[in-house]
């Protein structure tokens, strides 16, 4: 799969004819998957290449009237990996800046869609484009200049509610990772590197992997979770912690730590992925280390029960 970063409109058409899925696609949730899979199927049926056009950063980082969103459910690299798994041939990351935000809807279509030799566009019913979001799926057929056709994906719902990135973010931030999972179509994941911590887990008898995220993720609510950790194509079960370690520190930035069952390897410097499966309890300050150790034993047992019953 090609990954192409565009900081300005392409200067000439590609020789390939494209079916293009349009959207921001943070989370690549089941609604996004419907858009992308439809584009892939149409491309395969007509002997074309399936492409996705997304944007970076989020428009809210540039546009003052929007609530700023500078963290991700799926950072760009992971977004591209998920799209490859869906069968996409090309992903365009278009730089969203003030120039792009001021581009008229017709100019955007002319330069970024027709200019890429796109023959069919697929997008969700609520997709907008161009200055002040003046372009939408009603206007796209007019703006196409009869150079491409359009498929509009209707609202995707689950449990009688629209599937949306906003809803998924709210669920994760509240700690309800279980409810976010069917909307995403997979467990919520965070990727990072195992780094040295203060070794306090070793002292307490619970050595943990301290994980430094490499991108600004949406963090789950602070607390203890049943988690899976993926390393070198192997999957391990454990209990994960996200929080400020209030028993020992004041005003610390949240950290991510994972205790793995029956795991004895040294993995400093390794890149790992953590899947957040179920929240077990809130973060809590303990008066004594002994009380924390007793609670950690209970947390491990609770996590093991989750996996036994799952």
Phi, psi and omega in degrees: 000136176274139171242118186238127178259122181250122174260354176203164181302147177297146186275337178210158182297147167287153174289332181284142170274137188242148160255123191244125171265130183247137176163170176275321168066029176291125183101333185043052183282183188295334173291314176299319181299324178298317178297311185292316180296325176296317178297319180297316181296315179298319179299314181295320182295335185245013176067030179250175175266143179266124182235155173235136172244120177232182190226152179208130358282185176299141181307332181295336178291333184261321187268120187293333184281355180259149175292124189295131177233101183240019170238170191229150159281320177224104175302163187309316182298317180289325176303315180296321179298315179296322179292323176299319179296334178275358175100011182288141179267325185220134171241124174259122170259109181265129178292121178269114180224185183296324179297315180294321182295335182266357182289136179293156178304317181295319180296320178299313180296316181300315191270325185256344181247296177301323181294346178256012179063040178280133180251345177207139179242139174236131178205163178288160184301334184256015179291136177231161183203162177082173184306132178057026180054037183286337177270142178213187184287345174284323184272345188297323180298321177293315182290345182290344184054029181061024180267343178208161177255170191225138168242128179256124178271122180290172181303131176262126182239156174213133183056040177063026179221143178299134174282122183214153175299320180300314179298316181296317178301316180298317180297315181294315181295337176270356180092358184274065182291335178296318181286333178288333187301310180293335178288322177284332187083012180189165174295154176288136187234146173230134182249141179192184181250141177282123184236167177287136175249207181270005177063015181294327178300321177298317181298323182276353180092011180228077180297130183239155171271118177272124189244122176261117180289145183266351179222160180280089180280161163287119182270139171297159175306145182299142179153194180253138183227152162282130185223162165242144177240131180252127182215123176052047178067009174253149181239130182237145178264151179186191176243131182249148178235136169228126183169192187252010181049059189294342177296331186241341187225153172247135172061031176279148173292147180302141177239159176243124179228144180228128171258123182258138180290132173051048182236128187228017180273156171263122189232025177303137179086353180278147174268129184228161175238131179251127174260126182263113192257317181204134176279128184260325178194169176287160166292147187209145175266132179250147181286329183227149176299325180299321178294321178296317180299317178299318179294323179296323175300317180294322179296317180297317179295320179296319178294319179296321178298321179302313183290328178293327184266345184293000000 
